[in-house]
Tab-separated table of C-alpha atoms in Angstrom:
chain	number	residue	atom	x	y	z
A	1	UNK	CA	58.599	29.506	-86.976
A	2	UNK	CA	55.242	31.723	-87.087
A	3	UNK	CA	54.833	35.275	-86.908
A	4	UNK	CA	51.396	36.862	-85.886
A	5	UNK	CA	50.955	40.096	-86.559
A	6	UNK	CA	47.935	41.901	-85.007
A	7	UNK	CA	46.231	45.280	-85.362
A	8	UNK	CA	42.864	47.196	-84.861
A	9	UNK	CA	42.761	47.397	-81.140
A	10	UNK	CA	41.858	50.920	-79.676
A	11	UNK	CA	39.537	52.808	-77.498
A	12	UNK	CA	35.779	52.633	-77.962
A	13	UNK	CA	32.486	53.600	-76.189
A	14	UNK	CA	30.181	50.920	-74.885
A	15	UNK	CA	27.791	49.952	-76.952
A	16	UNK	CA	30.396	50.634	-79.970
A	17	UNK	CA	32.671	48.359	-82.477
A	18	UNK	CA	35.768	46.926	-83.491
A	19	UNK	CA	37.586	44.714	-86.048
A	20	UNK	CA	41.046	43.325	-84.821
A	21	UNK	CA	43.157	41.529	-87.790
A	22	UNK	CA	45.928	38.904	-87.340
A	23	UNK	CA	48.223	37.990	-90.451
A	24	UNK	CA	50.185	34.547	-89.893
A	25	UNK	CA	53.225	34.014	-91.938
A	26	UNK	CA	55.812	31.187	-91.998
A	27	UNK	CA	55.273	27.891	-91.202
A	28	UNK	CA	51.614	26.852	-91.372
A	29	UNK	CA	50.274	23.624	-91.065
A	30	UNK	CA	47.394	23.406	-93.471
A	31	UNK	CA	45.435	21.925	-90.690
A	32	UNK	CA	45.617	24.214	-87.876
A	33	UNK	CA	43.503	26.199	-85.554
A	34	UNK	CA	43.819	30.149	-84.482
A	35	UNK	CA	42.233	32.105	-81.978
A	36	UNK	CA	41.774	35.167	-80.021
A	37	UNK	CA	42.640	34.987	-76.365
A	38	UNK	CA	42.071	37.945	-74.163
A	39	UNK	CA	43.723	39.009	-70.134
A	40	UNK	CA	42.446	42.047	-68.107
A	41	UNK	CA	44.638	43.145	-65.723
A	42	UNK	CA	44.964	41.051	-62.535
A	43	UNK	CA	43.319	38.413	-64.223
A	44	UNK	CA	44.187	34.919	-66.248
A	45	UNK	CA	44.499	34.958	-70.333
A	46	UNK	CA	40.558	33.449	-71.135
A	47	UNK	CA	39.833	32.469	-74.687
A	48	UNK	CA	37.532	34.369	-77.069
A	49	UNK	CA	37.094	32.390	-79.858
A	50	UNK	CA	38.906	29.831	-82.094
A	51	UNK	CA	38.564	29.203	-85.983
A	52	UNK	CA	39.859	26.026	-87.478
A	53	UNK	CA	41.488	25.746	-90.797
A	54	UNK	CA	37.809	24.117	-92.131
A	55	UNK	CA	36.204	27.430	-90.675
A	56	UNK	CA	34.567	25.457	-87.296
A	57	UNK	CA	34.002	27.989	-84.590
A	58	UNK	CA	33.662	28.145	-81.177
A	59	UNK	CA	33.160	30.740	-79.012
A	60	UNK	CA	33.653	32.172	-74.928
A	61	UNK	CA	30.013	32.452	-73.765
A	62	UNK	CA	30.535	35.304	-72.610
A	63	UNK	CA	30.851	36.962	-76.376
A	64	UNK	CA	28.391	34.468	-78.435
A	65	UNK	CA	26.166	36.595	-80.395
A	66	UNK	CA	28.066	39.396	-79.989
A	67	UNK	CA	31.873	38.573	-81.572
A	68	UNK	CA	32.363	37.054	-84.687
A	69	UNK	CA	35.751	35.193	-85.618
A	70	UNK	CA	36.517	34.848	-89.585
A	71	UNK	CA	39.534	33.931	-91.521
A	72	UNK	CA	40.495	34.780	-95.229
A	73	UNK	CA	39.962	32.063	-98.044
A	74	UNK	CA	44.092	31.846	-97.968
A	75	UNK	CA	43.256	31.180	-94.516
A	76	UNK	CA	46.472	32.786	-92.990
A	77	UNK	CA	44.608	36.078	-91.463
A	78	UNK	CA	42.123	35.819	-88.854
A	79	UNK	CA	39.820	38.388	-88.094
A	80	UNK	CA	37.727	39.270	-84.475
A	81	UNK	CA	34.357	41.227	-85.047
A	82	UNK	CA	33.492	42.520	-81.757
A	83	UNK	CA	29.983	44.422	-81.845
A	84	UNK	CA	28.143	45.694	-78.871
A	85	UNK	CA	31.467	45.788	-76.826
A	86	UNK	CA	31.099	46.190	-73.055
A	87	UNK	CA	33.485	47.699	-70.593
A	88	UNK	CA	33.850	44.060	-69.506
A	89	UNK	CA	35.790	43.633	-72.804
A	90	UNK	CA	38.280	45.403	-71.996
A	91	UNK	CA	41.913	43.542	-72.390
A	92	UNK	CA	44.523	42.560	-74.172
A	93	UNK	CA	43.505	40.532	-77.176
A	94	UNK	CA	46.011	38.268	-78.046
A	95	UNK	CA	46.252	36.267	-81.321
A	96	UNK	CA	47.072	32.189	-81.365
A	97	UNK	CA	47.930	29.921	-83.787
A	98	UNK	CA	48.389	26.045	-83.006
A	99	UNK	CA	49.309	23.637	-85.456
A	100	UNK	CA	47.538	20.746	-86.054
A	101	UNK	CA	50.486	18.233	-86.682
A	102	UNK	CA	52.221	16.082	-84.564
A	103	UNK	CA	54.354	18.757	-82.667
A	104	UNK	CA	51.331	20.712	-82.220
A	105	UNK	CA	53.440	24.199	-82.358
A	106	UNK	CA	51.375	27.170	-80.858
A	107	UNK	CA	52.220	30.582	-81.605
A	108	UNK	CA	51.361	34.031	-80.095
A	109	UNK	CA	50.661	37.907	-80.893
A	110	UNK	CA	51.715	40.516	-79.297
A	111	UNK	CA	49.054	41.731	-78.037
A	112	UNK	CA	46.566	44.637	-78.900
A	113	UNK	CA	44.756	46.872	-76.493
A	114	UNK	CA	41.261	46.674	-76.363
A	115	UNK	CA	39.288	49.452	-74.278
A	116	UNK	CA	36.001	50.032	-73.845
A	117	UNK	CA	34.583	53.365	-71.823
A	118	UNK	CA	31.628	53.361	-69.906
């Protein structure tokens, strides 16, 4: 079992910044792969942006050049720089985790409340 523990979400102004965090603990594949994910109200959970255990990115279009996804050197926390945040941004931000192994075990967040004012 994983746990994901995530924090940082909050209100903001357009135009404005935030740092969410997510610290993994338990059962970690050395190769895996987490991610933020992200659902507005009435709409589907969209992805964000993904980090792989060898630090390969990949990002929503909609956020390139804007968010920037990091992980520690112990590689079990996973961090979401989101500059220049739109009212568009606004969601939850949910944090994955998918092992890389033959079960291929994903694992989810809570959830943290992202809001950006216009």
């Amino acid at each position: 079992q994983v746990q994901l523990v995530e924090s940082g979400g909050g209100l903001v102004q357009a135009g404005g910044s935030l740092r969410l965090s997510c610290a993994a603990s338990g059962n970690i594949f050395n190769s895996n792969r987490m991610g933020w994910y992200r659902q507005a109200p009435g709409k589907q959970r969209e992805l964000v942006a993904l980090i792989t255990s060898r630090n390969s990115t990949n990002y929503a279009d909609s956020v390139k050049g804007r968010f920037t996804i990091s992980r520690t050197s112990a590689k079990n926390t996973v961090y979401l720089r989101m500059n220049s945040l739109k009212p568009e941004d606004t969601a939850i931000y949910y944090c994955n985790l998918l092992n890389l192994n033959v079960n291929r075990e994903t694992y989810w967040g809570q959830g943290t409340q992202v809001t950006v004012s216009s």
